[in-house]
Structure formats: structure tokens, C-alpha cells
PDB file of C-alpha atoms in Angstrom:
ATOM      1  CA  MET B  26     -57.037 -32.629  94.164  1.00  0.00           C
ATOM      2  CA  LYS B  27     -56.169 -36.054  95.549  1.00  0.00           C
ATOM      3  CA  MET B  28     -57.735 -36.650  98.957  1.00  0.00           C
ATOM      4  CA  ILE B  29     -56.467 -38.392 102.085  1.00  0.00           C
ATOM      5  CA  ASN B  30     -58.754 -40.661 104.109  1.00  0.00           C
ATOM      6  CA  LEU B  31     -58.434 -38.958 107.506  1.00  0.00           C
ATOM      7  CA  ASP B  32     -60.259 -41.809 109.257  1.00  0.00           C
ATOM      8  CA  GLU B  33     -57.525 -44.189 108.089  1.00  0.00           C
ATOM      9  CA  ILE B  34     -54.845 -41.716 109.128  1.00  0.00           C
ATOM     10  CA  LYS B  35     -56.147 -41.399 112.676  1.00  0.00           C
ATOM     11  CA  ILE B  36     -55.692 -45.139 113.227  1.00  0.00           C
ATOM     12  CA  ILE B  37     -51.931 -44.956 112.649  1.00  0.00           C
ATOM     13  CA  TYR B  38     -51.098 -41.316 113.384  1.00  0.00           C
ATOM     14  CA  ARG B  39     -51.268 -39.296 116.624  1.00  0.00           C
ATOM     15  CA  GLY B  40     -49.812 -35.921 115.665  1.00  0.00           C
ATOM     16  CA  ASN B  41     -51.319 -32.676 114.441  1.00  0.00           C
ATOM     17  CA  ILE B  42     -52.940 -32.342 110.999  1.00  0.00           C
ATOM     18  CA  SER B  43     -53.629 -28.924 109.455  1.00  0.00           C
ATOM     19  CA  ILE B  44     -55.704 -28.460 106.301  1.00  0.00           C
ATOM     20  CA  ASN B  45     -54.814 -25.732 103.768  1.00  0.00           C
ATOM     21  CA  GLU B  46     -51.876 -24.644 105.916  1.00  0.00           C
ATOM     22  CA  PRO B  47     -50.081 -21.483 104.641  1.00  0.00           C
ATOM     23  CA  MET B  48     -46.472 -22.396 103.937  1.00  0.00           C
ATOM     24  CA  ASN B  49     -45.235 -18.841 104.400  1.00  0.00           C
ATOM     25  CA  LYS B  50     -45.424 -19.629 108.122  1.00  0.00           C
ATOM     26  CA  HIS B  51     -42.949 -22.485 107.752  1.00  0.00           C
ATOM     27  CA  THR B  52     -40.237 -21.330 105.332  1.00  0.00           C
ATOM     28  CA  SER B  53     -37.283 -19.087 106.096  1.00  0.00           C
ATOM     29  CA  LEU B  54     -38.184 -16.951 103.048  1.00  0.00           C
ATOM     30  CA  ARG B  55     -41.654 -16.350 104.555  1.00  0.00           C
ATOM     31  CA  ILE B  56     -43.170 -17.131 101.157  1.00  0.00           C
ATOM     32  CA  GLY B  57     -45.620 -19.781  99.997  1.00  0.00           C
ATOM     33  CA  GLY B  58     -49.296 -20.549  99.526  1.00  0.00           C
ATOM     34  CA  PRO B  59     -51.298 -23.290 101.262  1.00  0.00           C
ATOM     35  CA  VAL B  60     -50.483 -26.990 101.317  1.00  0.00           C
ATOM     36  CA  ASP B  61     -53.458 -29.362 101.329  1.00  0.00           C
ATOM     37  CA  TYR B  62     -52.254 -31.349 104.373  1.00  0.00           C
ATOM     38  CA  TYR B  63     -49.583 -30.344 106.889  1.00  0.00           C
ATOM     39  CA  PHE B  64     -48.470 -33.043 109.342  1.00  0.00           C
ATOM     40  CA  GLU B  65     -46.536 -32.522 112.570  1.00  0.00           C
ATOM     41  CA  PRO B  66     -45.745 -35.991 113.979  1.00  0.00           C
ATOM     42  CA  LEU B  67     -45.216 -36.464 117.712  1.00  0.00           C
ATOM     43  CA  ASP B  68     -42.211 -38.792 117.587  1.00  0.00           C
ATOM     44  CA  LYS B  69     -40.183 -41.074 115.329  1.00  0.00           C
ATOM     45  CA  GLU B  70     -42.804 -43.826 115.277  1.00  0.00           C
ATOM     46  CA  ASP B  71     -45.495 -41.300 114.365  1.00  0.00           C
ATOM     47  CA  ALA B  72     -43.321 -39.821 111.608  1.00  0.00           C
ATOM     48  CA  SER B  73     -42.505 -43.253 110.205  1.00  0.00           C
ATOM     49  CA  ASN B  74     -46.180 -44.254 110.171  1.00  0.00           C
ATOM     50  CA  ILE B  75     -47.444 -41.209 108.295  1.00  0.00           C
ATOM     51  CA  ILE B  76     -44.559 -41.172 105.793  1.00  0.00           C
ATOM     52  CA  SER B  77     -44.978 -44.899 105.095  1.00  0.00           C
ATOM     53  CA  TYR B  78     -48.695 -44.348 104.539  1.00  0.00           C
ATOM     54  CA  LEU B  79     -48.088 -41.513 102.072  1.00  0.00           C
ATOM     55  CA  GLN B  80     -45.425 -43.483 100.227  1.00  0.00           C
ATOM     56  CA  LYS B  81     -47.605 -46.590  99.890  1.00  0.00           C
ATOM     57  CA  GLN B  82     -50.536 -44.470  98.707  1.00  0.00           C
ATOM     58  CA  ASN B  83     -48.308 -42.720  96.141  1.00  0.00           C
ATOM     59  CA  PHE B  84     -49.591 -39.468  97.596  1.00  0.00           C
ATOM     60  CA  PRO B  85     -47.507 -36.410  96.638  1.00  0.00           C
ATOM     61  CA  PHE B  86     -45.593 -35.154  99.665  1.00  0.00           C
ATOM     62  CA  ILE B  87     -42.317 -33.784 100.928  1.00  0.00           C
ATOM     63  CA  ALA B  88     -40.641 -34.095 104.311  1.00  0.00           C
ATOM     64  CA  MET B  89     -39.125 -30.901 105.676  1.00  0.00           C
ATOM     65  CA  GLY B  90     -37.302 -29.554 108.691  1.00  0.00           C
ATOM     66  CA  LYS B  91     -36.845 -25.820 109.140  1.00  0.00           C
ATOM     67  CA  GLY B  92     -37.793 -24.888 105.576  1.00  0.00           C
ATOM     68  CA  THR B  93     -34.509 -23.041 105.085  1.00  0.00           C
ATOM     69  CA  ASN B  94     -33.837 -24.226 101.535  1.00  0.00           C
ATOM     70  CA  LEU B  95     -37.367 -24.142 100.149  1.00  0.00           C
ATOM     71  CA  LEU B  96     -39.298 -21.869  97.790  1.00  0.00           C
ATOM     72  CA  VAL B  97     -43.039 -22.655  97.708  1.00  0.00           C
ATOM     73  CA  HIS B  98     -45.307 -21.515  94.877  1.00  0.00           C
ATOM     74  CA  ASP B  99     -47.722 -18.668  95.618  1.00  0.00           C
ATOM     75  CA  ASP B 100     -50.607 -21.056  94.899  1.00  0.00           C
ATOM     76  CA  GLY B 101     -49.163 -23.577  97.356  1.00  0.00           C
ATOM     77  CA  PHE B 102     -48.748 -27.310  96.884  1.00  0.00           C
ATOM     78  CA  ARG B 103     -51.415 -29.894  96.033  1.00  0.00           C
ATOM     79  CA  GLY B 104     -50.168 -32.582  98.350  1.00  0.00           C
ATOM     80  CA  ALA B 105     -48.812 -33.033 101.869  1.00  0.00           C
ATOM     81  CA  VAL B 106     -45.907 -31.687 103.890  1.00  0.00           C
ATOM     82  CA  VAL B 107     -44.537 -33.647 106.850  1.00  0.00           C
ATOM     83  CA  ASN B 108     -42.536 -31.500 109.257  1.00  0.00           C
ATOM     84  CA  LEU B 109     -39.947 -33.657 111.051  1.00  0.00           C
ATOM     85  CA  GLU B 110     -38.308 -30.962 113.158  1.00  0.00           C
ATOM     86  CA  ASN B 111     -40.026 -31.852 116.435  1.00  0.00           C
ATOM     87  CA  SER B 112     -40.412 -35.617 115.977  1.00  0.00           C
ATOM     88  CA  LEU B 113     -36.884 -36.632 114.976  1.00  0.00           C
ATOM     89  CA  LYS B 114     -34.735 -34.826 117.530  1.00  0.00           C
ATOM     90  CA  GLN B 115     -32.666 -37.402 119.442  1.00  0.00           C
ATOM     91  CA  ILE B 116     -28.860 -37.282 119.382  1.00  0.00           C
ATOM     92  CA  GLN B 117     -26.373 -39.383 121.346  1.00  0.00           C
ATOM     93  CA  VAL B 118     -22.924 -40.952 121.320  1.00  0.00           C
ATOM     94  CA  ASN B 119     -22.807 -44.708 120.811  1.00  0.00           C
ATOM     95  CA  ASN B 120     -19.045 -45.221 120.619  1.00  0.00           C
ATOM     96  CA  PRO B 121     -17.453 -44.852 118.209  1.00  0.00           C
ATOM     97  CA  TYR B 122     -20.420 -43.181 116.503  1.00  0.00           C
ATOM     98  CA  VAL B 123     -22.495 -40.033 116.860  1.00  0.00           C
ATOM     99  CA  CYS B 124     -26.079 -41.152 116.238  1.00  0.00           C
ATOM    100  CA  THR B 125     -28.574 -38.442 115.345  1.00  0.00           C
ATOM    101  CA  ASP B 126     -32.149 -38.170 114.159  1.00  0.00           C
ATOM    102  CA  ALA B 127     -32.728 -36.310 110.910  1.00  0.00           C
ATOM    103  CA  GLY B 128     -34.752 -33.520 112.519  1.00  0.00           C
ATOM    104  CA  VAL B 129     -31.875 -32.338 114.719  1.00  0.00           C
ATOM    105  CA  SER B 130     -30.771 -28.852 113.696  1.00  0.00           C
ATOM    106  CA  LEU B 131     -27.300 -28.514 112.190  1.00  0.00           C
ATOM    107  CA  ILE B 132     -26.481 -25.923 114.842  1.00  0.00           C
ATOM    108  CA  ARG B 133     -27.303 -28.390 117.633  1.00  0.00           C
ATOM    109  CA  PHE B 134     -25.487 -31.218 115.826  1.00  0.00           C
ATOM    110  CA  VAL B 135     -22.279 -29.202 115.465  1.00  0.00           C
ATOM    111  CA  ASP B 136     -22.374 -27.984 119.064  1.00  0.00           C
ATOM    112  CA  PHE B 137     -23.059 -31.501 120.368  1.00  0.00           C
ATOM    113  CA  CYS B 138     -20.095 -32.943 118.447  1.00  0.00           C
ATOM    114  CA  ILE B 139     -17.793 -30.197 119.712  1.00  0.00           C
ATOM    115  CA  GLN B 140     -18.882 -30.689 123.326  1.00  0.00           C
ATOM    116  CA  GLN B 141     -18.160 -34.397 122.943  1.00  0.00           C
ATOM    117  CA  GLY B 142     -14.667 -33.598 121.640  1.00  0.00           C
ATOM    118  CA  PHE B 143     -15.278 -34.672 118.042  1.00  0.00           C
ATOM    119  CA  LYS B 144     -13.939 -32.727 115.070  1.00  0.00           C
ATOM    120  CA  GLY B 145     -14.873 -32.727 111.404  1.00  0.00           C
ATOM    121  CA  VAL B 146     -18.284 -31.082 111.164  1.00  0.00           C
ATOM    122  CA  GLU B 147     -17.409 -27.700 112.691  1.00  0.00           C
ATOM    123  CA  MET B 148     -17.286 -26.265 109.139  1.00  0.00           C
ATOM    124  CA  LEU B 149     -21.102 -26.534 109.163  1.00  0.00           C
ATOM    125  CA  ALA B 150     -21.380 -24.044 112.044  1.00  0.00           C
ATOM    126  CA  GLY B 151     -24.008 -21.418 111.404  1.00  0.00           C
ATOM    127  CA  ILE B 152     -25.686 -23.212 108.481  1.00  0.00           C
ATOM    128  CA  PRO B 153     -29.446 -23.312 109.097  1.00  0.00           C
ATOM    129  CA  GLY B 154     -31.540 -26.410 108.516  1.00  0.00           C
ATOM    130  CA  THR B 155     -31.518 -29.969 109.831  1.00  0.00           C
ATOM    131  CA  VAL B 156     -29.189 -32.951 109.600  1.00  0.00           C
ATOM    132  CA  GLY B 157     -31.589 -34.800 107.301  1.00  0.00           C
ATOM    133  CA  GLY B 158     -31.810 -31.939 104.837  1.00  0.00           C
ATOM    134  CA  ALA B 159     -28.049 -31.471 104.982  1.00  0.00           C
ATOM    135  CA  ILE B 160     -27.481 -35.141 104.108  1.00  0.00           C
ATOM    136  CA  VAL B 161     -29.905 -35.053 101.182  1.00  0.00           C
ATOM    137  CA  MET B 162     -28.207 -31.999  99.663  1.00  0.00           C
ATOM    138  CA  ASN B 163     -24.718 -32.974 100.900  1.00  0.00           C
ATOM    139  CA  ALA B 164     -24.311 -29.609 102.606  1.00  0.00           C
ATOM    140  CA  GLY B 165     -20.840 -28.298 103.135  1.00  0.00           C
ATOM    141  CA  ALA B 166     -18.578 -25.306 103.464  1.00  0.00           C
ATOM    142  CA  PHE B 167     -14.905 -24.341 103.479  1.00  0.00           C
ATOM    143  CA  GLY B 168     -13.856 -27.476 101.609  1.00  0.00           C
ATOM    144  CA  GLY B 169     -15.770 -29.989 103.733  1.00  0.00           C
ATOM    145  CA  GLU B 170     -19.063 -31.824 103.274  1.00  0.00           C
ATOM    146  CA  ILE B 171     -21.367 -33.555 105.736  1.00  0.00           C
ATOM    147  CA  SER B 172     -20.947 -36.816 103.815  1.00  0.00           C
ATOM    148  CA  ASN B 173     -17.224 -36.920 104.656  1.00  0.00           C
ATOM    149  CA  TYR B 174     -17.922 -38.470 108.052  1.00  0.00           C
ATOM    150  CA  LEU B 175     -21.244 -40.226 107.375  1.00  0.00           C
ATOM    151  CA  VAL B 176     -21.249 -43.977 108.024  1.00  0.00           C
ATOM    152  CA  ASP B 177     -24.830 -44.841 107.140  1.00  0.00           C
ATOM    153  CA  ALA B 178     -28.379 -43.483 107.147  1.00  0.00           C
ATOM    154  CA  GLU B 179     -31.731 -44.980 108.024  1.00  0.00           C
ATOM    155  CA  ILE B 180     -34.340 -44.060 105.424  1.00  0.00           C
ATOM    156  CA  LEU B 181     -37.926 -44.764 104.472  1.00  0.00           C
ATOM    157  CA  ARG B 182     -38.356 -45.891 100.866  1.00  0.00           C
ATOM    158  CA  ASP B 183     -41.640 -47.162  99.437  1.00  0.00           C
ATOM    159  CA  GLY B 184     -43.011 -47.517 102.945  1.00  0.00           C
ATOM    160  CA  ASN B 185     -40.102 -49.654 104.184  1.00  0.00           C
ATOM    161  CA  LYS B 186     -37.135 -48.813 106.397  1.00  0.00           C
ATOM    162  CA  LYS B 187     -33.677 -49.356 104.931  1.00  0.00           C
ATOM    163  CA  ILE B 188     -30.116 -48.773 106.103  1.00  0.00           C
ATOM    164  CA  LEU B 189     -27.911 -47.306 103.382  1.00  0.00           C
ATOM    165  CA  THR B 190     -24.164 -46.932 103.729  1.00  0.00           C
ATOM    166  CA  LYS B 191     -22.359 -43.860 102.469  1.00  0.00           C
ATOM    167  CA  ASP B 192     -21.287 -45.830  99.379  1.00  0.00           C
ATOM    168  CA  ASP B 193     -24.872 -47.016  98.797  1.00  0.00           C
ATOM    169  CA  ILE B 194     -26.073 -43.436  98.714  1.00  0.00           C
ATOM    170  CA  GLY B 195     -23.477 -41.908  96.458  1.00  0.00           C
ATOM    171  CA  PHE B 196     -22.570 -38.276  97.036  1.00  0.00           C
ATOM    172  CA  SER B 197     -21.182 -35.501  94.887  1.00  0.00           C
ATOM    173  CA  TYR B 198     -21.052 -31.718  95.198  1.00  0.00           C
ATOM    174  CA  ARG B 199     -24.348 -30.587  96.791  1.00  0.00           C
ATOM    175  CA  HIS B 200     -25.964 -33.816  95.601  1.00  0.00           C
ATOM    176  CA  SER B 201     -27.011 -37.267  96.779  1.00  0.00           C
ATOM    177  CA  SER B 202     -28.696 -40.128  94.946  1.00  0.00           C
ATOM    178  CA  PHE B 203     -31.825 -40.197  97.131  1.00  0.00           C
ATOM    179  CA  SER B 204     -35.067 -40.252  95.167  1.00  0.00           C
ATOM    180  CA  THR B 205     -37.640 -37.494  95.622  1.00  0.00           C
ATOM    181  CA  ASN B 206     -39.771 -39.595  97.977  1.00  0.00           C
ATOM    182  CA  ASP B 207     -36.932 -41.074 100.084  1.00  0.00           C
ATOM    183  CA  VAL B 208     -36.975 -39.699 103.635  1.00  0.00           C
ATOM    184  CA  VAL B 209     -33.951 -39.766 105.941  1.00  0.00           C
ATOM    185  CA  LEU B 210     -34.908 -40.740 109.510  1.00  0.00           C
ATOM    186  CA  SER B 211     -31.515 -40.923 111.229  1.00  0.00           C
ATOM    187  CA  ALA B 212     -27.800 -41.201 110.561  1.00  0.00           C
ATOM    188  CA  ARG B 213     -24.515 -42.352 112.095  1.00  0.00           C
ATOM    189  CA  PHE B 214     -21.271 -40.424 111.864  1.00  0.00           C
ATOM    190  CA  LYS B 215     -17.739 -41.444 112.772  1.00  0.00           C
ATOM    191  CA  LEU B 216     -15.660 -38.415 113.682  1.00  0.00           C
ATOM    192  CA  GLU B 217     -12.087 -37.802 114.761  1.00  0.00           C
ATOM    193  CA  ASN B 218     -11.073 -36.695 118.240  1.00  0.00           C
ATOM    194  CA  GLY B 219     -10.320 -33.005 118.667  1.00  0.00           C
ATOM    195  CA  ASP B 220      -9.665 -30.291 121.223  1.00  0.00           C
ATOM    196  CA  LYS B 221     -12.915 -28.709 122.466  1.00  0.00           C
ATOM    197  CA  GLU B 222     -11.493 -25.227 122.960  1.00  0.00           C
ATOM    198  CA  GLU B 223      -9.894 -25.144 119.524  1.00  0.00           C
ATOM    199  CA  LEU B 224     -13.057 -26.490 117.887  1.00  0.00           C
ATOM    200  CA  MET B 225     -15.205 -23.919 119.675  1.00  0.00           C
ATOM    201  CA  LYS B 226     -12.859 -21.163 118.498  1.00  0.00           C
ATOM    202  CA  ILE B 227     -13.202 -22.362 114.889  1.00  0.00           C
ATOM    203  CA  ARG B 228     -16.983 -22.573 115.289  1.00  0.00           C
ATOM    204  CA  ASN B 229     -17.267 -19.028 116.595  1.00  0.00           C
ATOM    205  CA  GLU B 230     -15.010 -17.624 113.882  1.00  0.00           C
ATOM    206  CA  LEU B 231     -17.040 -19.319 111.145  1.00  0.00           C
ATOM    207  CA  ILE B 232     -20.323 -18.008 112.524  1.00  0.00           C
ATOM    208  CA  LEU B 233     -18.920 -14.468 112.651  1.00  0.00           C
ATOM    209  CA  LYS B 234     -17.644 -14.847 109.097  1.00  0.00           C
ATOM    210  CA  ARG B 235     -21.066 -16.002 107.864  1.00  0.00           C
ATOM    211  CA  ASN B 236     -22.860 -13.220 109.677  1.00  0.00           C
ATOM    212  CA  ARG B 237     -20.579 -10.639 108.083  1.00  0.00           C
ATOM    213  CA  LYS B 238     -21.092 -12.036 104.561  1.00  0.00           C
ATOM    214  CA  HIS B 239     -24.760 -13.008 104.597  1.00  0.00           C
ATOM    215  CA  PRO B 240     -27.921 -10.848 104.785  1.00  0.00           C
ATOM    216  CA  ILE B 241     -29.144 -12.401 108.036  1.00  0.00           C
ATOM    217  CA  ASN B 242     -31.462  -9.485 108.843  1.00  0.00           C
ATOM    218  CA  TYR B 243     -33.892 -10.414 106.051  1.00  0.00           C
ATOM    219  CA  PRO B 244     -35.831 -13.588 105.300  1.00  0.00           C
ATOM    220  CA  ASN B 245     -33.896 -15.687 102.778  1.00  0.00           C
ATOM    221  CA  CYS B 246     -33.390 -19.300 101.694  1.00  0.00           C
ATOM    222  CA  GLY B 247     -29.609 -19.369 101.799  1.00  0.00           C
ATOM    223  CA  SER B 248     -27.593 -19.870  98.633  1.00  0.00           C
ATOM    224  CA  VAL B 249     -29.916 -19.925  95.642  1.00  0.00           C
ATOM    225  CA  PHE B 250     -27.466 -21.500  93.171  1.00  0.00           C
ATOM    226  CA  LYS B 251     -24.732 -24.102  93.370  1.00  0.00           C
ATOM    227  CA  ASN B 252     -21.186 -22.967  92.640  1.00  0.00           C
ATOM    228  CA  PRO B 253     -20.399 -24.081  89.067  1.00  0.00           C
ATOM    229  CA  GLN B 254     -17.024 -25.630  88.295  1.00  0.00           C
ATOM    230  CA  GLY B 255     -15.530 -24.313  91.514  1.00  0.00           C
ATOM    231  CA  ILE B 256     -16.458 -20.699  90.715  1.00  0.00           C
ATOM    232  CA  PRO B 257     -18.523 -18.906  93.386  1.00  0.00           C
ATOM    233  CA  ALA B 258     -21.980 -18.277  91.939  1.00  0.00           C
ATOM    234  CA  ALA B 259     -22.064 -15.028  93.909  1.00  0.00           C
ATOM    235  CA  ARG B 260     -19.051 -13.732  91.974  1.00  0.00           C
ATOM    236  CA  LEU B 261     -20.711 -14.455  88.617  1.00  0.00           C
ATOM    237  CA  ILE B 262     -23.926 -12.750  89.737  1.00  0.00           C
ATOM    238  CA  GLU B 263     -21.994  -9.724  90.972  1.00  0.00           C
ATOM    239  CA  ASP B 264     -19.902  -9.591  87.777  1.00  0.00           C
ATOM    240  CA  VAL B 265     -23.020  -9.266  85.609  1.00  0.00           C
ATOM    241  CA  GLY B 266     -24.114  -6.336  87.762  1.00  0.00           C
ATOM    242  CA  LEU B 267     -27.193  -7.800  89.414  1.00  0.00           C
ATOM    243  CA  LYS B 268     -26.539  -7.131  93.107  1.00  0.00           C
ATOM    244  CA  GLY B 269     -29.372  -5.045  94.518  1.00  0.00           C
ATOM    245  CA  THR B 270     -31.764  -5.803  91.639  1.00  0.00           C
ATOM    246  CA  LEU B 271     -35.443  -5.731  92.649  1.00  0.00           C
ATOM    247  CA  ARG B 272     -38.489  -7.580  91.449  1.00  0.00           C
ATOM    248  CA  GLY B 273     -41.484  -6.588  93.504  1.00  0.00           C
ATOM    249  CA  LYS B 274     -40.470  -7.016  97.141  1.00  0.00           C
ATOM    250  CA  ALA B 275     -37.695  -9.536  96.411  1.00  0.00           C
ATOM    251  CA  GLN B 276     -34.103  -8.385  95.997  1.00  0.00           C
ATOM    252  CA  ILE B 277     -30.768  -9.874  95.008  1.00  0.00           C
ATOM    253  CA  SER B 278     -28.876  -9.041  98.183  1.00  0.00           C
ATOM    254  CA  GLU B 279     -26.472  -6.128  98.041  1.00  0.00           C
ATOM    255  CA  LYS B 280     -24.390  -7.987 100.630  1.00  0.00           C
ATOM    256  CA  HIS B 281     -24.108 -11.373  98.860  1.00  0.00           C
ATOM    257  CA  GLY B 282     -25.022 -11.967  95.216  1.00  0.00           C
ATOM    258  CA  ASN B 283     -26.151 -15.576  95.711  1.00  0.00           C
ATOM    259  CA  PHE B 284     -28.825 -14.608  98.246  1.00  0.00           C
ATOM    260  CA  ILE B 285     -32.327 -13.410  97.369  1.00  0.00           C
ATOM    261  CA  ILE B 286     -34.046 -11.636 100.246  1.00  0.00           C
ATOM    262  CA  ASN B 287     -37.657 -10.871 101.103  1.00  0.00           C
ATOM    263  CA  LEU B 288     -37.941  -7.176 101.867  1.00  0.00           C
ATOM    264  CA  GLY B 289     -41.456  -7.723 103.182  1.00  0.00           C
ATOM    265  CA  GLY B 290     -44.376  -9.074 101.166  1.00  0.00           C
ATOM    266  CA  ALA B 291     -42.330 -10.687  98.387  1.00  0.00           C
ATOM    267  CA  THR B 292     -44.017 -13.410  96.350  1.00  0.00           C
ATOM    268  CA  ALA B 293     -42.627 -16.615  94.907  1.00  0.00           C
ATOM    269  CA  ASN B 294     -43.197 -15.080  91.496  1.00  0.00           C
ATOM    270  CA  ASP B 295     -40.933 -12.159  92.477  1.00  0.00           C
ATOM    271  CA  VAL B 296     -38.197 -14.586  93.492  1.00  0.00           C
ATOM    272  CA  MET B 297     -38.576 -16.728  90.371  1.00  0.00           C
ATOM    273  CA  SER B 298     -38.305 -13.598  88.209  1.00  0.00           C
ATOM    274  CA  LEU B 299     -34.933 -12.860  89.805  1.00  0.00           C
ATOM    275  CA  ILE B 300     -33.823 -16.485  89.453  1.00  0.00           C
ATOM    276  CA  GLN B 301     -34.604 -16.432  85.732  1.00  0.00           C
ATOM    277  CA  LEU B 302     -32.895 -13.052  85.292  1.00  0.00           C
ATOM    278  CA  ILE B 303     -29.741 -14.337  86.998  1.00  0.00           C
ATOM    279  CA  ARG B 304     -29.646 -17.501  84.895  1.00  0.00           C
ATOM    280  CA  ASP B 305     -30.178 -15.548  81.656  1.00  0.00           C
ATOM    281  CA  LYS B 306     -27.510 -12.928  82.379  1.00  0.00           C
ATOM    282  CA  VAL B 307     -24.871 -15.428  83.569  1.00  0.00           C
ATOM    283  CA  LYS B 308     -25.579 -17.710  80.602  1.00  0.00           C
ATOM    284  CA  GLU B 309     -25.332 -14.789  78.194  1.00  0.00           C
ATOM    285  CA  LYS B 310     -21.974 -13.559  79.506  1.00  0.00           C
ATOM    286  CA  TYR B 311     -20.210 -16.762  80.615  1.00  0.00           C
ATOM    287  CA  GLU B 312     -22.008 -19.619  78.802  1.00  0.00           C
ATOM    288  CA  ILE B 313     -22.622 -21.152  82.246  1.00  0.00           C
ATOM    289  CA  THR B 314     -26.047 -22.463  83.215  1.00  0.00           C
ATOM    290  CA  LEU B 315     -26.434 -21.981  86.951  1.00  0.00           C
ATOM    291  CA  GLU B 316     -28.000 -24.925  88.764  1.00  0.00           C
ATOM    292  CA  LEU B 317     -30.438 -24.322  91.587  1.00  0.00           C
ATOM    293  CA  GLU B 318     -29.494 -25.219  95.135  1.00  0.00           C
ATOM    294  CA  VAL B 319     -32.834 -24.063  96.559  1.00  0.00           C
ATOM    295  CA  ARG B 320     -35.633 -26.619  96.388  1.00  0.00           C
ATOM    296  CA  LEU B 321     -38.852 -25.709  94.583  1.00  0.00           C
ATOM    297  CA  LEU B 322     -42.269 -26.914  95.763  1.00  0.00           C
ATOM    298  CA  GLY B 323     -45.531 -26.641  93.853  1.00  0.00           C
ATOM    299  CA  PHE B 324     -43.945 -25.406  90.624  1.00  0.00           C
ATOM    300  CA  PRO B 325     -44.473 -27.222  87.315  1.00  0.00           C
ATOM    301  CA  VAL B 326     -41.549 -29.356  86.240  1.00  0.00           C
ATOM    302  CA  ASN B 327     -39.635 -27.250  83.751  1.00  0.00           C
ATOM    303  CA  ASN B 328     -36.048 -26.342  82.980  1.00  0.00           C
ATOM    304  CA  PHE B 329     -35.303 -25.725  86.657  1.00  0.00           C
ATOM    305  CA  ASN B 330     -33.683 -28.542  88.610  1.00  0.00           C
ATOM    306  CA  ARG B 331     -34.486 -29.866  92.086  1.00  0.00           C
ATOM    307  CA  VAL B 332     -38.235 -29.363  91.693  1.00  0.00           C
ATOM    308  CA  ALA B 333     -40.240 -31.129  94.376  1.00  0.00           C
ATOM    309  CA  SER B 334     -43.723 -31.778  93.046  1.00  0.00           C
TER     310      SER B 334
END
């Protein structure tokens, strides 16, 4: 296990440090073993300092927000996790832009834009997670993506701050060109003017629609797979008869085929067993290899994509 010099850290960092922190406390799936170092910076300067340090030291780490799109290995992660949810939380209008820190929740971001009379991101209503995570995965719904209105993003790369425009980043469906160790600190969006009441109506309808479709009463990590070639992954999973399938305490939701839920006490191994089963069955019937949307942490690099290790 690679060690961090905590005496060095304390010179540049003021926030909380936890050793061998259980990640099941910090993911929406409520699954995951311990991470060696868990950092909770106090503010943007604190976050920038610790991330720059880890990048320059080539120390394995990930930055996270609400942990809503993350599956952590049962044995945990030999590295560091930096939680940005409470340190990067400023949002304001600087005409003609909405300027937001990466740790701002998507729910707060959407509501803020609506209250300011801006339209364009209301399709993200009800999606859990943070703005930074949404930018990295180019989150979207109902035909829109968060990148549609992005102007630029401030990131940390190799210990240095950089401003990247939307074109610099390069987006595609549920994908951006950020490297594994790039960390988004903040972003600027340019939105169109809209009617607050109409936008709020759309927001409320979308949230109700999500709540009807998704198994919100159980811990989950959202959509497990990307939709291939415009076909809903949920439909493929349902067509091969896997809805309701159990492995240990993990289940392919009976409500939505692209959700895996924790019935209470599920392990990462349970979830990975279902992921492999889904991929095998869909490949066998449709010759389609489903690509993961959920991010994996602490797993060996193998045939799964989006592994953070």
C-alpha cells in the first residue's frame, strides 16, 4: 500500500482526513469496503490543494460528490477519495453566465436556473449527483445533455488549474474526454431565457415521471448501462427476462430493468454477478455488448469499461 505523508498534508490542507473509511457510508448503493484515505476539504482552496498534491505525487485517487454513480469493491480501494460535495458549493449568475462549483447538486443547479428564469437544464430535474460528475459523464435525459449549454470548465490536471472550453473537452453520448485524474472544479453555462412557471411545471412533471419509473425506495446507483445505439438498455434487459433476478441481496429491479437495487446487505460481488449476467444474456441474444454507465472503484482493470483504479 502506498502511503501519504500526513505531516506534509497538514501544511497545505485544513479539512478532515479519515483513515480506512468504509465507502458503504458514502455511496447511494450503500456498498463498498474501506478506502485508505478519505478527504473532506473545507473549501475550494482546500480541495485544490489536496487534489494538486495527490496529482503531483501520482497517488491513486478519485474525486467524488454524492457517490450516486459508483460501485466500490468489497475490499475497498487502495488509494484516496476526495469528497467535493461540501467544499465546492457556490453558484451565482454572472451575466450572461450561470457560474457553478462542481460540488453543487444537480437538483440545486436545476432549481437555481429555473428561479433565475433560465431554461435548458430542466431535463436534468430529479437526477441525483453533482454538476461536476454530470459534466464528466455528460449526463442527460429526454434528448438533452448537460454539455449542450456548457461554455467552459475549470479543472485540475497534473496539479495545475486549466480552463477548457466545451470544444476542448469533447463530448459524446454519456462521455467526455477528461482523463481519469482530471478533476472539474467549476463550470460556466450560458442558458436561454424562459418562463419560470412553465419551467417549474416541466421540472415537477419530470420528477414525478422518474419517481414512477425508478425504484427510489431502495439503494441504487442509477442506470447501470448506457443505452446502446439508441435502444433503451432497460428494454433489452427486460426482453431477455432478467427483471427481478437475484444474486445474494442484490436484485435487477422489477420496476426498471437498468437498475440494480440493494435489498439490504448486498455486496459488490452480488452486483457484479448481475452485471456479468446481464451482459452475457444481452450479448447472446442481440449481439450487443452493453457498456457500463456506473463507475467502478477498486476493481482490477478487465473487460469492463469506466474502471477507476
